[in-house]
Tab-separated table of C-alpha atoms in Angstrom:
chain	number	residue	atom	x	y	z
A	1	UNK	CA	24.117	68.747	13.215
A	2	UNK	CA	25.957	69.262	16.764
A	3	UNK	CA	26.265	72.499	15.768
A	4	UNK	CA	22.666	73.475	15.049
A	5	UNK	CA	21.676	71.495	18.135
A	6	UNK	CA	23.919	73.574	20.597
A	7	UNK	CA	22.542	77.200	19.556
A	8	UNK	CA	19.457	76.381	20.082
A	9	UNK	CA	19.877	74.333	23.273
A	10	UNK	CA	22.202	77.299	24.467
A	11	UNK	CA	19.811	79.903	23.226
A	12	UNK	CA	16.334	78.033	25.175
A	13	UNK	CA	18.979	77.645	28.177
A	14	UNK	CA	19.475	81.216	28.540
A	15	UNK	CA	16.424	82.106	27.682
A	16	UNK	CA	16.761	84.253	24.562
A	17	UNK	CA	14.796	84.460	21.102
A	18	UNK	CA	16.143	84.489	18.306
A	19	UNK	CA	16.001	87.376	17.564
A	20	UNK	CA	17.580	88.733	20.770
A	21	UNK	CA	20.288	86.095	20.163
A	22	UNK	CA	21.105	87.857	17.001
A	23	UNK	CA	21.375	91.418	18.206
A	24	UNK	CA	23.196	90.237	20.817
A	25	UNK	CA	25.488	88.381	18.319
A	26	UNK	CA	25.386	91.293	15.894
A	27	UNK	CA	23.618	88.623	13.225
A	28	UNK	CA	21.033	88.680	11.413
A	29	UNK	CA	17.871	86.817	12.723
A	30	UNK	CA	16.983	84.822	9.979
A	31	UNK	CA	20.627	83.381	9.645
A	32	UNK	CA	19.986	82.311	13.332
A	33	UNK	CA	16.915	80.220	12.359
A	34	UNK	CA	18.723	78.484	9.454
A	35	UNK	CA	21.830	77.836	11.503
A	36	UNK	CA	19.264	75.926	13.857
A	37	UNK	CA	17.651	74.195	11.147
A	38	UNK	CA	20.944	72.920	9.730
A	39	UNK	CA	20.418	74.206	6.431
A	40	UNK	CA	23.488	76.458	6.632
A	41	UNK	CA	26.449	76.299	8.616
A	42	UNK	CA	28.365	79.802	10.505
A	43	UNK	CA	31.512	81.054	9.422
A	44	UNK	CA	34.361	81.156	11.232
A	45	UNK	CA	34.039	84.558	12.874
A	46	UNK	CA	30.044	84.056	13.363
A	47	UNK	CA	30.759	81.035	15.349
A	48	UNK	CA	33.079	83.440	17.533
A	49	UNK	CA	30.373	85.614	17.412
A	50	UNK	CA	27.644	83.015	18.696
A	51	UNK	CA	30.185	81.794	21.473
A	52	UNK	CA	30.154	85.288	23.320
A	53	UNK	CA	27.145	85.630	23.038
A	54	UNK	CA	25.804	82.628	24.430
A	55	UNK	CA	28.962	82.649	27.118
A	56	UNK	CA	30.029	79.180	25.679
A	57	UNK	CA	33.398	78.147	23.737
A	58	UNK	CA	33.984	77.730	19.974
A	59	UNK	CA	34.812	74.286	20.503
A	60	UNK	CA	31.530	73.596	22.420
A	61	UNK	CA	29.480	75.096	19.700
A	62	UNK	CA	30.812	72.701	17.177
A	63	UNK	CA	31.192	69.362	19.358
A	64	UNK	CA	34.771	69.345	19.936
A	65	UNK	CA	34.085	69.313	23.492
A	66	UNK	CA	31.353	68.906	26.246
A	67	UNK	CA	32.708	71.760	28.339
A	68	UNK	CA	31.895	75.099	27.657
């Protein structure tokens, strides 16, 4: 659930949709929005994916760490 928690945060932080978080991700919108709901959980190289985009680290996104 850390992970769900930090897009979200991350993407209300920077000020982005969803939808302009996934074009800027290069992911599909609706993924987003389940990602943030916990029902699913990124793969590997959508987590990379989600980190540039929101300018944060991988290990932030999934709670390894509180620096990002």
């Amino acid at each position: 659930m850390v992970l769900s928690k930090r897009i979200k945060e991350l993407r209300l932080e920077k000020g982005l949709t969803q939808t302009q978080l996934a074009e800027k991700a290069g992911i599909n919108q609706s993924m987003i929005a389940r990602w943030e709901r916990g029902e699913r959980e990124p793969i590997a190289s959508a987590v990379v994916k989600l980190g540039d985009a929101l300018e944060c680290t991988c290990d932030y996104l999934l709670g390894r760490t509180n620096d990002y």
